[in-house]
Amino acid sequence: MTAGAGGRRTAGAGRTTGAGRTAGAGRTDRGDLEALVAAREIVVCCGPGGVGKTSTAAAIGTMAALRHGGRVLVVTVDPARRLATALGLSGIGNDATVVPPAALAGTGLTFRGQLEVAMLDTKQSWDDLVRRHAPDRRSAEEILANPLYENVAGRFVQSHDYIAAERLYELHLQGDYDLIVVDTPPSRNAIDFLEAPRRMAEFFSSRLLRWLVAPYRVRLVNLASRPFTQVADRILGSAFLADVTEFFLAFQGMYDGFVERAAAVQALLADPRTTFVTVSTLEPAARREAEVLMSELIARGLPLGALVLNKVLPGYLLDPAPAATAERLRADAAGVAATLLAAGPEGLPPDADERLVAGVLNEVAESYLGYRVVARREAEQRARLGALPSVVVSVPYLDQDVHDLASLVRLGEALFT
Amino acid sequence: MAVTGRPRDPLDRRLVFVTGKGGVGKTTVAAGIAERASASGRRTLLCEVDGKGDAGACFEHAAVSFEPVPVQRDLWLMTMDTEAALREYLRIFLRLPLVARLGPLARAFDFVATAAPGVREILVVGKLCWEVRQRSYDLIVVDAAASGHIVSQLGAPQAINDLVRVGLVRQQTDWMLELLSEPATTGVVVVTTPEEMPVAETLELTAALRSETTVDVAAVVVNRVLPELFAAREEEVFEGLGRPAVVAHLAGALEADPVPLLDAARLAVTLRRTGAGHLERLRAALPGDIPTLYLPYLFAREQGRRATRRIADELAAELG
C-alpha cells in the first residue's frame, strides 16, 4: 500500500472528544472513530439492514477524504440513486467513479484528498472473476453460457457476500487507494459476509465436487456413492444432474485459483490493516443482530474496531429531573395551565383557554414520558452492546437524511466528533 | 395483474408470508397476525424461517423446534430447519428409512444446495405448502425471509420448475405453484415503517413480487406509526409555549425547568412529521388495490405476549 499523499496517517488525533452528556448523541466513549479510520486501510461497515449502513460508510469515506487526504474509495452495494445524487454523480457503476472536485468544493470545505465511489454489481463482478480465472477464453465463455452459472452468480444468496469480499480484495491488491470503505450487502444474517469466503473455499475444495466431475466410469465402480446417485436421480432427474456436472467440469480449471483466492480474501478480512465497524440502531431486532455479529467477529479473531449507533435519542430523556417535572405536569396540567394563564405572558394565542392549554401541557408531559421509556430501554441495550468494541459512537436521531454532500459531511462530523 | 378471488379480509387465507426490510418489526407483526387468528379460534401455525428465536420471544416461549410446539390455545410455533425438512421430505416421498445414510446425504444436499440456488428455498416453501395441503392448520403464518430474499424464496418453485425438467421434484413444483398462485390461499404481507429506506424498499418489493412471482400481495402493514401530538389549534398553543416569556412563566408555575420537556415534544412533532411525509410517498406510489394497515408505535416493550396482543388488537381494529 502506498504511504498516502497528504500524510493522512498523521491526521488521526486532530480533534479530541468533548465531555458529552450521558448517553448523549455524537459522543465517543473510549476511543475515536477518526483515529481508527486514519490508521487502517480497509473499513468494513457491517450490520443489520435498514440502520443507515450505506450512509455511514459514505460519510466515513467523505470525512477521510476531507480530513485525512489521499485516495479514498467507498464501495457500496446500495443501488439507491440518492447516494449518487448526493455525491453529485448521475450514477454509480461497478468501476470506481471520481466524485467531481466541483461537487466537493460545493460544500465550502477544502478536501485534502480525492473521493471515489463504486457500486457492487454482483453479476458483472462474477463475470470478471470467471474471465480472470478461466484457463482460456473458450472455457470462460462455456461457463458464462451455462444456465446454472447465471443462477450461481445471480441468485445464490451468498454469492453477493462472497463477491463483495472478493472485490474488496481485488481493489486492495491494486494498491491505488489509501482507504477503502465497504458497505456490506444486506444479508438475512450479517454473518453471511464473514462466512462467504470460507464457504466458497470449502465448496470448491470439497471431495464431493471432485467426485461429481470425476469421469463417469470411475463413479460407476464407486459403490459407496451409488445411493446418492440413485436418490438424486429420482428427486432431481438425471438431466439436472448432468447440467450440474457439466457446469462443474467447466469450472474445474478454476478450482485452485478459487480456493487460493478465497483463502486470501479471508486472510485480508482478518488483517490488522482492516477494521470492522458495526452499524446498528438500538431497536430490538437490529440490536440483537448487531450483538450476535460483534460476538462472531470477536470469536473469529476479526478486528472489530467500532460500533456506530444511529438514531440515538437525546440524553435529556434520561435525566431524572425533567422526568419528575413531567410526572408533576401530567398530574396537574389544569393547575399549571391556570397559573400560566393567570400570569398572562406574551406569546400564547389570545383566545387560548385553560382547557386547551392544559390539553397541550398534558400531551407534552405524556410525550416526554413515552419517549423516556424508549430512551431508557435503549440506554440499557447500548451499555450491553458498547461493552464489546473499544470505540462506540452515537449519532442523534435527526440529521440523518442524506441528500447532498453537505449532509453527508454533517453525518460524518457526528461520527468523527 | 388482475387479481380475482381475493378474500374480503386480506389476512383471511391459508398461508400468509410476512416480509419486510430488516428491523421494521416483521416478526412482531407476524406474531400479531397469528395471535389474532388463533384468538378467533382458527388453528394457527406460526413458522419462523430464519430461526433467530424472535417469534418465540413474542410469545415468551424459549424452546422452538422444527416440530411444532403448542404455545397457547389454537396456536403452534415452529422454526424452519432445512435439514430437518429434507429428512422429512425423504421420509415421506421416498420412504427412505436409511437413517445411517442421512448424514452423508445431508452433506451432499448441502453441497448441491450451495451450487444450485433454489434447492434450499424450495424445501422451505415446499414444507409450508405441504402443511397447507395436509390441512392440519387453518392458517400458517410465516415469519419469512427479509425483503432482499423473499422474491427468490417465493420464486424458487418457478426457478426449479425451469431448471429441472423431469423427476419427482418437477411434479411437486407444479402443485406448489398452483397453491402459491391462488389469492384465496396464499398472500404476502409486506411490513414497513414510516421511514425513507423501508418505504422505498416496500415499493420496490411489491413491484418485484408482482412481476417476478405469482403470489398475491395481501397487504402492506405500516408499523410504528407515531401518534399525532397536536391538532391545529393546539399546535399554535405549543408554539406559544416555546416563546421565552412563556417558558419563564411555565418554569415558575412548575417550579422546574420545562425546556427538556418542550424539546422532547418538538422532537416528537418532527419525527411524526418526517414519518407522515414518507407515508404520503408510500400512499401515492403503492398500487391502489393493495390494502394498507397502520399499527401505532408502542411506547412500551416491543416484544412479549402483551405487545403481541396489542398488535393483534390493533390489526383487528384496522380490519374492522
XYZ file of C-alpha atoms in Angstrom:
737
model
C 0.000 0.000 0.000
C 1.225 3.448 -0.827
C 2.219 5.711 2.000
C -0.586 8.059 1.072
C -0.357 11.527 -0.302
C -1.131 14.290 2.087
C 0.130 12.365 5.093
C -3.202 11.144 6.248
C -1.606 8.863 8.840
C -0.774 11.853 10.958
C -4.219 13.306 10.943
C -5.839 10.926 13.393
C -5.964 12.720 16.694
C -6.876 16.067 15.172
C -9.760 16.611 17.496
C -10.417 15.479 20.974
C -13.674 14.190 22.222
C -15.857 16.605 24.105
C -17.141 15.674 27.531
C -20.615 14.980 26.144
C -23.716 14.037 28.020
C -24.599 10.640 29.357
C -25.876 8.502 26.508
C -25.991 11.680 24.539
C -25.621 11.836 20.829
C -22.457 12.345 18.861
C -20.132 11.213 21.568
C -17.434 8.576 21.706
C -16.781 6.595 24.810
C -13.219 5.416 24.974
C -11.769 5.835 21.574
C -12.093 7.821 18.471
C -13.514 6.653 15.186
C -11.470 9.215 13.308
C -8.205 7.857 14.703
C -9.286 4.323 13.939
C -10.151 5.142 10.328
C -6.894 7.059 9.890
C -4.876 4.047 10.993
C -6.446 1.454 8.704
C -6.547 0.714 5.016
C -9.890 -1.050 4.924
C -13.046 -0.218 6.837
C -15.822 -2.799 6.554
C -19.222 -1.444 7.582
C -21.410 -4.333 8.623
C -24.664 -4.711 10.466
C -28.345 -5.443 10.059
C -30.389 -3.950 7.221
C -32.140 -0.599 7.475
C -29.876 1.008 10.051
C -28.127 3.521 7.813
C -25.148 1.381 6.877
C -24.730 2.847 3.403
C -24.912 6.444 4.638
C -22.469 5.655 7.425
C -19.977 4.109 5.007
C -20.315 7.065 2.631
C -19.899 9.533 5.487
C -16.773 7.796 6.788
C -15.254 7.865 3.305
C -16.194 11.501 2.816
C -14.646 12.517 6.128
C -11.443 10.612 5.375
C -11.158 12.396 2.030
C -11.907 15.707 3.728
C -9.591 15.481 6.707
C -7.011 12.787 6.014
C -6.428 13.171 2.308
C -5.174 10.560 -0.126
C -7.356 8.479 -2.419
C -10.467 7.189 -0.722
C -12.858 4.696 -2.251
C -16.339 3.894 -0.994
C -17.707 0.594 -2.292
C -21.442 0.448 -1.865
C -23.938 -2.286 -2.550
C -26.895 0.017 -2.323
C -28.216 0.884 -5.747
C -30.183 3.813 -4.311
C -29.985 6.765 -6.658
C -29.956 9.140 -3.739
C -26.418 8.417 -2.733
C -25.266 9.037 -6.293
C -27.215 12.279 -6.416
C -25.885 13.280 -3.008
C -22.370 12.840 -4.339
C -23.038 14.846 -7.465
C -22.945 11.798 -9.731
C -25.505 10.733 -12.282
C -24.994 7.108 -11.374
C -22.560 4.718 -9.757
C -21.172 1.746 -11.648
C -19.085 -1.316 -10.981
C -15.950 0.692 -11.752
C -14.898 3.484 -9.453
C -16.169 6.965 -10.309
C -14.417 10.061 -9.032
C -16.674 12.485 -7.171
C -16.171 15.709 -9.143
C -13.982 18.268 -7.330
C -16.671 20.861 -8.085
C -19.150 18.832 -6.015
C -16.659 18.651 -3.144
C -15.965 22.368 -3.403
C -19.721 22.993 -3.299
C -19.691 22.152 0.403
C -17.477 25.173 1.037
C -14.877 22.881 2.586
C -11.418 22.094 1.330
C -10.994 18.387 0.776
C -7.445 17.190 1.273
C -7.986 14.056 -0.744
C -9.950 12.513 -3.544
C -13.230 10.658 -3.100
C -14.300 7.824 -5.378
C -17.329 5.578 -5.338
C -18.093 2.199 -6.859
C -21.207 0.130 -6.705
C -21.019 -3.598 -6.418
C -22.606 -5.225 -9.438
C -22.727 -8.883 -8.459
C -23.245 -10.310 -11.928
C -20.597 -8.142 -13.542
C -18.088 -8.952 -10.815
C -18.701 -12.668 -11.194
C -18.217 -12.440 -14.943
C -14.942 -10.614 -14.397
C -13.844 -13.206 -11.880
C -14.585 -16.065 -14.263
C -12.731 -14.378 -17.116
C -9.739 -13.823 -14.874
C -9.551 -17.370 -13.545
C -10.560 -19.389 -16.579
C -7.590 -21.081 -18.259
C -8.634 -19.804 -21.668
C -11.300 -17.797 -23.403
C -13.231 -20.794 -24.582
C -13.759 -22.219 -21.080
C -14.666 -18.773 -19.822
C -17.389 -18.474 -22.431
C -18.569 -22.008 -21.673
C -19.034 -21.168 -18.035
C -20.715 -17.881 -18.720
C -23.197 -19.612 -21.039
C -24.123 -22.420 -18.626
C -27.670 -21.960 -17.266
C -26.514 -22.875 -13.790
C -23.880 -20.192 -13.820
C -26.418 -17.438 -14.047
C -28.140 -18.944 -11.047
C -24.977 -19.182 -9.022
C -23.929 -15.656 -9.891
C -27.328 -14.019 -9.711
C -29.467 -15.828 -7.215
C -27.239 -17.856 -4.956
C -27.687 -15.962 -1.756
C -24.120 -15.902 -0.585
C -22.730 -15.022 -3.962
C -23.358 -11.370 -3.125
C -21.438 -11.708 0.089
C -18.607 -13.576 -1.486
C -18.246 -11.247 -4.408
C -18.251 -8.228 -2.084
C -15.328 -9.671 -0.147
C -13.616 -10.724 -3.361
C -13.963 -7.314 -4.939
C -12.575 -5.728 -1.810
C -9.557 -7.991 -2.075
C -9.058 -7.114 -5.723
C -9.250 -3.377 -5.065
C -6.883 -3.594 -2.139
C -4.433 -5.626 -4.204
C -4.362 -2.936 -6.881
C -2.932 -0.637 -4.251
C -4.424 2.503 -5.736
C -6.216 3.588 -2.603
C -5.179 4.816 0.793
C -8.503 3.850 2.266
C -11.318 1.606 1.091
C -14.651 1.763 2.895
C -17.005 -1.111 2.156
C -20.701 -1.222 2.753
C -21.627 -4.917 3.103
C -24.681 -6.375 1.379
C -27.949 -6.611 3.273
C -27.947 -10.228 4.346
C -30.506 -12.308 6.064
C -27.706 -12.618 8.529
C -24.906 -10.120 8.665
C -22.613 -13.037 9.462
C -23.028 -14.390 5.948
C -20.490 -11.868 4.774
C -17.867 -13.306 7.113
C -18.761 -16.865 6.229
C -18.782 -16.412 2.484
C -15.061 -16.780 1.642
C -14.610 -19.817 3.841
C -17.757 -21.451 2.496
C -16.686 -20.692 -1.022
C -13.268 -22.251 -0.417
C -14.844 -25.261 1.220
C -17.229 -25.620 -1.638
C -14.606 -25.623 -4.326
C -12.191 -27.846 -2.478
C -14.775 -30.386 -1.387
C -14.299 -34.017 -2.254
C -17.864 -34.225 -3.394
C -17.207 -31.681 -6.076
C -14.205 -33.631 -7.301
C -16.280 -36.764 -7.285
C -19.092 -35.126 -9.219
C -16.796 -34.164 -12.019
C -14.744 -37.355 -11.972
C -15.090 -39.428 -15.141
C -18.362 -41.263 -15.206
C -16.653 -44.698 -15.341
C -14.926 -44.154 -12.044
C -18.203 -43.273 -10.458
C -19.880 -46.467 -11.603
C -17.462 -48.648 -9.746
C -17.692 -46.497 -6.685
C -20.371 -48.420 -4.821
C -20.396 -46.097 -1.874
C -21.726 -43.256 -3.924
C -24.457 -45.244 -5.615
C -27.259 -44.489 -3.120
C -26.655 -40.809 -3.585
C -26.825 -41.030 -7.354
C -29.989 -43.048 -7.179
C -31.724 -40.747 -4.762
C -30.553 -37.638 -6.538
C -31.687 -39.059 -9.883
C -35.108 -39.779 -8.522
C -35.588 -36.417 -6.909
C -33.960 -34.063 -9.336
C -33.947 -36.054 -12.554
C -30.735 -37.013 -14.303
C -30.891 -34.148 -16.773
C -30.472 -31.649 -13.981
C -27.590 -33.601 -12.526
C -25.980 -33.631 -15.952
C -26.292 -29.849 -16.040
C -24.665 -29.596 -12.640
C -21.845 -31.902 -13.663
C -21.238 -30.031 -16.874
C -21.083 -26.779 -15.004
C -18.503 -28.060 -12.578
C -16.484 -29.645 -15.340
C -16.273 -26.272 -16.960
C -15.317 -24.792 -13.638
C -12.643 -27.398 -12.972
C -9.787 -25.391 -14.365
C -10.584 -22.646 -11.926
C -10.784 -24.542 -8.655
C -7.297 -23.977 -7.428
C -7.442 -20.336 -8.287
C -10.721 -20.016 -6.469
C -9.660 -21.835 -3.345
C -6.443 -19.891 -3.108
C -8.291 -16.672 -3.732
C -10.972 -17.333 -1.129
C -8.272 -18.047 1.438
C -6.532 -14.780 0.576
C -9.813 -12.881 0.894
C -10.362 -14.471 4.287
C -6.851 -13.505 5.369
C -7.374 -9.907 4.289
C -10.514 -9.620 6.407
C -8.517 -10.744 9.438
C -5.557 -8.487 8.649
C -4.690 -5.778 11.183
C -4.898 -3.227 8.378
C -8.624 -3.949 8.259
C -11.208 -2.804 10.759
C -14.859 -3.732 11.105
C -17.323 -1.020 12.004
C -20.629 -2.456 13.122
C -23.550 -0.169 12.362
C -26.846 -0.584 14.166
C -29.713 1.149 15.875
C -30.953 0.335 19.353
C -34.240 -1.089 18.151
C -34.712 -4.622 19.475
C -34.292 -6.612 16.262
C -31.358 -4.610 14.952
C -29.672 -4.578 18.325
C -29.912 -8.323 18.653
C -28.394 -8.909 15.250
C -25.588 -6.443 15.916
C -24.779 -8.174 19.175
C -24.535 -11.585 17.525
C -22.466 -10.110 14.740
C -19.951 -8.481 17.071
C -19.599 -11.658 19.121
C -18.940 -13.570 15.909
C -16.333 -11.047 14.800
C -14.541 -11.424 18.102
C -14.840 -15.223 18.077
C -13.312 -15.352 14.608
C -10.453 -13.114 15.565
C -11.565 -10.453 13.111
C -10.646 -6.878 14.015
C -13.818 -5.329 15.445
C -12.941 -1.653 15.645
C -16.071 0.308 16.419
C -19.783 0.331 16.929
C -21.832 3.112 15.354
C -25.297 3.556 16.805
C -27.708 5.525 14.657
C -30.965 7.197 15.677
C -29.994 7.507 19.320
C -32.490 9.521 21.379
C -31.171 12.641 23.147
C -29.657 12.321 26.611
C -32.102 14.699 28.327
C -34.709 11.949 28.126
C -32.720 10.036 30.712
C -32.289 12.826 33.266
C -34.329 12.300 36.436
C -35.172 15.999 36.923
C -37.262 16.550 33.763
C -38.896 13.177 34.311
C -40.116 14.324 37.720
C -41.289 17.591 36.163
C -43.211 15.672 33.502
C -44.856 13.482 36.141
C -45.913 16.583 38.028
C -47.190 18.269 34.907
C -49.217 15.226 33.927
C -50.762 15.041 37.387
C -51.802 18.694 37.406
C -51.923 20.018 33.857
C -55.058 22.063 34.610
C -53.481 23.697 37.651
C -50.304 24.592 35.763
C -52.369 25.934 32.847
C -54.397 28.129 35.213
C -51.274 29.538 36.879
C -49.688 30.160 33.499
C -52.730 31.911 32.054
C -53.161 33.979 35.225
C -49.636 35.324 34.680
C -50.769 36.317 31.189
C -47.440 36.013 29.373
C -46.904 37.398 25.870
C -46.798 34.707 23.247
C -49.762 32.422 23.823
C -52.675 32.795 21.388
C -55.075 35.342 22.915
C -58.066 33.030 22.730
C -56.309 30.083 24.423
C -58.375 28.959 27.388
C -57.380 26.795 30.322
C -58.726 23.571 28.827
C -56.822 23.989 25.592
C -53.546 24.870 27.314
C -53.984 22.045 29.830
C -54.516 19.622 26.948
C -51.302 20.709 25.261
C -49.336 20.572 28.517
C -50.656 17.113 29.213
C -49.622 15.996 25.733
C -46.131 17.451 26.284
C -45.779 15.538 29.543
C -47.144 12.284 28.068
C -44.874 12.554 25.092
C -41.798 13.107 27.246
C -42.643 10.134 29.427
C -43.359 7.929 26.412
C -40.027 8.715 24.799
C -38.330 8.341 28.162
C -39.447 4.711 28.307
C -37.899 4.147 24.887
C -34.712 6.052 25.761
C -34.209 4.080 28.971
C -34.700 0.778 27.228
C -32.215 1.857 24.598
C -29.652 3.091 27.110
C -29.676 -0.312 28.730
C -29.110 -2.003 25.400
C -26.455 0.497 24.487
C -24.497 -0.321 27.612
C -24.595 -4.012 26.757
C -23.592 -3.548 23.142
C -20.960 -0.956 23.936
C -19.038 -3.379 26.102
C -17.808 -5.238 23.016
C -15.802 -2.813 20.825
C -13.372 -0.196 22.038
C -14.949 2.672 20.117
C -18.650 3.470 20.392
C -20.194 6.388 18.529
C -23.789 7.513 18.903
C -25.441 9.543 16.176
C -28.541 11.564 17.022
C -31.986 10.809 15.741
C -32.146 13.681 13.305
C -29.648 14.958 10.763
C -29.726 11.652 9.001
C -31.497 12.490 5.834
C -28.568 12.330 3.482
C -29.460 14.155 0.301
C -26.302 16.081 -0.575
C -22.599 16.178 0.241
C -23.143 18.751 2.954
C -25.497 16.457 4.836
C -23.029 13.615 4.358
C -20.360 15.793 5.954
C -22.752 16.654 8.802
C -23.312 12.970 9.459
C -19.562 12.423 9.198
C -18.890 15.143 11.752
C -21.252 13.438 14.175
C -19.321 10.225 13.584
C -15.866 11.763 13.937
C -16.867 14.089 16.783
C -52.009 -8.229 -12.938
C -55.737 -8.508 -12.320
C -56.345 -10.249 -9.048
C -59.517 -12.239 -8.648
C -60.650 -14.451 -5.833
C -59.202 -12.309 -3.077
C -60.751 -12.753 0.342
C -62.562 -9.768 1.837
C -60.358 -9.815 4.927
C -56.900 -9.562 3.348
C -55.399 -11.826 6.003
C -58.081 -14.493 5.697
C -56.009 -17.047 3.767
C -54.414 -20.396 4.417
C -50.796 -19.311 4.013
C -49.523 -15.822 4.784
C -45.888 -14.843 4.270
C -44.801 -11.830 6.296
C -41.773 -9.998 4.971
C -40.166 -6.544 5.030
C -36.873 -4.776 5.372
C -34.801 -5.928 8.330
C -35.669 -4.133 11.553
C -39.201 -2.981 10.726
C -40.834 -5.391 13.166
C -41.699 -8.165 10.722
C -41.689 -10.818 13.442
C -43.898 -8.798 15.780
C -46.441 -8.294 13.010
C -46.338 -11.986 12.048
C -46.914 -12.859 15.710
C -49.803 -10.357 15.871
C -51.453 -11.899 12.813
C -51.075 -15.375 14.320
C -52.409 -14.153 17.657
C -55.469 -12.581 16.056
C -56.280 -15.741 14.074
C -55.831 -18.112 16.987
C -57.888 -15.880 19.277
C -60.763 -16.234 16.825
C -60.484 -19.987 17.053
C -58.534 -20.740 13.907
C -55.875 -23.391 14.279
C -52.760 -21.409 13.507
C -49.133 -22.292 12.913
C -46.505 -19.570 13.137
C -43.340 -20.588 11.364
C -40.104 -18.711 11.748
C -37.851 -19.095 8.747
C -34.551 -17.536 9.760
C -34.517 -19.132 13.192
C -33.301 -16.249 15.365
C -35.826 -17.064 18.070
C -37.667 -13.749 17.832
C -41.004 -15.424 17.155
C -40.625 -17.404 20.352
C -39.852 -14.175 22.210
C -43.182 -12.722 21.020
C -44.938 -15.446 22.996
C -42.321 -15.673 25.710
C -41.591 -19.210 24.639
C -37.986 -20.310 24.568
C -37.875 -23.802 23.119
C -38.980 -23.622 19.500
C -38.158 -26.506 17.175
C -38.883 -27.857 13.718
C -41.557 -29.980 15.351
C -44.407 -27.519 16.091
C -44.961 -26.818 19.785
C -48.271 -25.508 21.186
C -47.856 -22.097 22.857
C -51.481 -21.312 23.584
C -54.933 -22.434 22.527
C -55.043 -22.933 18.748
C -51.514 -21.662 18.214
C -48.388 -23.624 17.375
C -44.892 -22.401 16.802
C -42.162 -23.924 14.680
C -38.820 -22.885 13.325
C -37.683 -23.854 9.843
C -34.717 -26.158 9.562
C -33.797 -27.151 6.035
C -32.001 -30.278 7.109
C -34.987 -31.490 9.104
C -37.239 -30.547 6.201
C -35.057 -32.588 3.863
C -35.198 -35.543 6.218
C -38.964 -35.290 6.402
C -39.221 -34.953 2.663
C -37.122 -38.046 2.047
C -39.129 -39.983 4.594
C -42.479 -39.030 3.122
C -41.756 -39.135 -0.564
C -39.014 -41.696 -0.921
C -39.833 -43.824 2.102
C -36.189 -43.662 2.965
C -35.653 -45.150 6.377
C -31.891 -45.216 6.000
C -31.080 -43.031 8.945
C -27.467 -44.092 8.716
C -27.183 -42.693 5.222
C -28.816 -39.367 6.025
C -25.597 -37.858 7.299
C -23.690 -38.087 4.031
C -26.882 -37.413 2.143
C -27.458 -34.214 4.066
C -23.882 -33.170 3.332
C -24.406 -33.961 -0.310
C -27.594 -31.949 -0.229
C -25.841 -29.073 1.416
C -23.367 -29.181 -1.384
C -25.902 -29.304 -4.177
C -27.894 -26.571 -2.460
C -24.857 -24.327 -2.395
C -24.363 -24.768 -6.112
C -27.950 -24.914 -7.237
C -29.853 -21.984 -5.865
C -33.468 -22.526 -5.095
C -32.872 -26.003 -3.726
C -32.741 -24.774 -0.158
C -35.536 -22.292 -0.705
C -37.785 -24.895 -2.257
C -37.508 -27.049 0.834
C -38.743 -24.162 2.937
C -41.603 -23.255 0.625
C -42.280 -26.937 -0.030
C -42.642 -27.766 3.643
C -45.091 -24.875 4.115
C -47.134 -25.837 1.050
C -47.166 -29.415 2.268
C -48.635 -28.320 5.579
C -51.295 -26.325 3.739
C -52.161 -29.386 1.690
C -52.320 -31.586 4.773
C -54.899 -29.211 6.241
C -53.580 -29.662 9.775
C -53.941 -25.910 10.295
C -56.462 -23.287 9.233
C -53.751 -20.686 8.832
C -49.989 -20.793 8.507
C -48.238 -17.502 9.187
C -44.652 -17.384 8.007
C -42.151 -15.012 9.528
C -40.400 -15.120 6.184
C -37.089 -14.011 4.728
C -36.349 -10.269 4.660
C -37.276 -8.317 1.547
C -33.896 -8.970 -0.084
C -34.533 -12.689 -0.255
C -38.278 -13.172 -0.276
C -38.600 -12.897 -4.029
C -36.061 -15.666 -4.617
C -37.710 -17.724 -1.897
C -41.197 -17.405 -3.342
C -39.797 -17.658 -6.853
C -37.931 -20.883 -6.056
C -40.654 -23.247 -7.272
C -40.698 -21.441 -10.605
C -36.898 -21.398 -10.826
C -36.678 -25.111 -10.072
C -39.508 -25.718 -12.491
C -37.409 -24.055 -15.188
C -34.180 -25.839 -14.298
C -35.397 -29.332 -13.570
C -37.246 -30.767 -16.492
C -38.187 -34.215 -15.172
C -38.253 -36.101 -11.900
C -40.188 -36.108 -8.685
C -39.369 -32.506 -7.881
C -40.823 -31.297 -11.142
C -44.181 -32.901 -10.360
C -44.155 -31.292 -6.948
C -43.334 -27.803 -8.066
C -46.433 -27.941 -10.250
C -48.857 -28.264 -7.339
C -46.815 -25.887 -5.199
C -47.020 -23.206 -7.852
C -50.753 -23.715 -8.114
C -51.182 -23.341 -4.372
C -48.992 -20.252 -4.182
C -50.797 -18.578 -7.082
C -54.289 -18.705 -5.583
C -55.045 -15.428 -3.804
C -57.688 -17.192 -1.723
C -54.976 -19.486 -0.375
C -51.712 -17.582 -0.285
C -50.710 -13.973 0.277
C -47.687 -11.887 1.177
C -47.817 -9.186 3.817
C -45.122 -6.543 3.443
C -44.257 -4.808 6.702
C -42.738 -1.344 6.664
C -42.239 1.667 8.913
C -42.762 5.362 8.098
C -39.082 5.829 7.245
C -37.350 6.555 3.989
C -35.492 3.312 3.259
C -38.241 0.926 4.386
C -40.781 2.798 2.255
C -38.522 2.736 -0.804
C -37.855 -0.959 -0.311
C -41.548 -1.700 0.139
C -42.368 -0.060 -3.167
C -39.597 -1.997 -4.914
C -40.636 -5.219 -3.258
C -44.338 -5.004 -4.070
C -43.427 -4.311 -7.684
C -40.971 -7.238 -7.763
C -43.460 -9.600 -6.126
C -45.988 -8.742 -8.791
C -43.622 -9.034 -11.723
C -41.438 -11.950 -10.617
C -43.753 -14.205 -8.628
C -47.355 -15.309 -8.889
C -48.049 -14.721 -5.202
C -50.669 -12.119 -4.310
C -49.664 -9.133 -2.183
C -52.250 -9.354 0.602
C -51.476 -6.091 2.393
C -48.846 -3.561 3.360
C -48.636 -3.115 7.118
C -47.116 0.148 8.314
C -45.666 -0.478 11.750
C -44.621 2.066 14.391
C -46.758 4.956 13.197
C -46.206 7.785 15.659
C -49.248 9.457 17.195
C -50.302 12.946 16.142
C -49.439 15.167 19.108
C -51.396 18.306 18.441
C -54.391 19.399 16.426
C -54.083 22.743 14.566
C -55.156 24.992 17.481
C -53.100 23.041 19.979
C -50.120 23.414 17.689
C -50.436 27.205 17.994
C -50.507 26.930 21.775
C -47.494 24.642 21.704
C -45.549 27.119 19.591
C -46.532 29.815 22.088
C -45.215 27.718 24.962
C -41.759 27.849 23.415
C -41.512 31.667 23.474
C -39.053 32.934 26.094
C -41.595 34.858 28.167
C -43.928 31.871 28.312
C -41.072 29.485 29.134
C -40.136 31.699 32.073
C -43.686 31.712 33.430
C -44.084 27.994 32.822
C -40.868 27.434 34.786
C -42.417 29.462 37.593
C -45.675 27.524 37.534
C -43.820 24.196 37.514
C -41.036 25.282 39.828
C -38.775 23.408 37.413
C -37.122 23.745 34.018
C -39.662 22.966 31.266
C -37.140 23.145 28.390
C -36.283 19.410 28.146
C -39.994 18.643 28.046
C -40.612 21.137 25.269
C -37.545 19.866 23.391
C -38.800 16.293 23.638
C -42.235 17.311 22.362
C -40.626 19.219 19.491
C -38.587 16.122 18.643
C -41.790 14.054 18.747
C -43.536 16.510 16.419
C -40.604 16.475 13.994
C -40.373 12.691 13.971
C -44.096 12.406 13.373
C -43.963 14.956 10.567
C -40.996 13.263 8.876
C -42.811 9.945 9.107
C -46.003 11.436 7.681
C -44.044 12.601 4.634
C -42.757 9.091 3.984
C -46.257 7.675 4.442
C -47.546 10.163 1.911
C -44.995 8.900 -0.580
C -45.990 5.302 0.128
C -49.679 6.045 -0.341
C -49.070 7.893 -3.577
C -46.924 5.179 -5.163
C -48.497 1.966 -3.902
C -50.960 0.322 -6.320
C -54.465 1.238 -5.186
C -55.683 -2.333 -4.820
C -53.211 -3.221 -2.060
C -54.799 -2.663 1.360
C -52.678 -0.647 3.782
C -52.953 -1.221 7.536
C -51.473 1.058 10.206
C -50.092 0.000 13.571
C -49.125 2.524 16.253
C -45.697 2.927 17.781
C -45.674 1.129 21.113
C -44.001 3.228 23.748
C -43.521 0.154 25.845
C -41.761 -3.152 25.382
C -41.917 -4.238 21.798
C -41.724 -7.945 22.366
C -43.574 -10.364 24.563
C -47.159 -11.520 24.938
C -48.518 -8.081 25.867
C -47.056 -6.375 22.822
C -48.198 -9.239 20.592
C -51.734 -8.946 21.920
C -51.723 -5.188 21.333
C -50.612 -5.643 17.743
C -53.351 -8.255 17.263
C -55.961 -5.849 18.688
C -54.747 -3.004 16.501
C -54.883 -5.266 13.446
C -58.403 -6.322 14.345
C -59.403 -2.671 14.704
C -57.857 -1.824 11.333
C -59.648 -4.680 9.612
C -62.995 -3.869 11.220
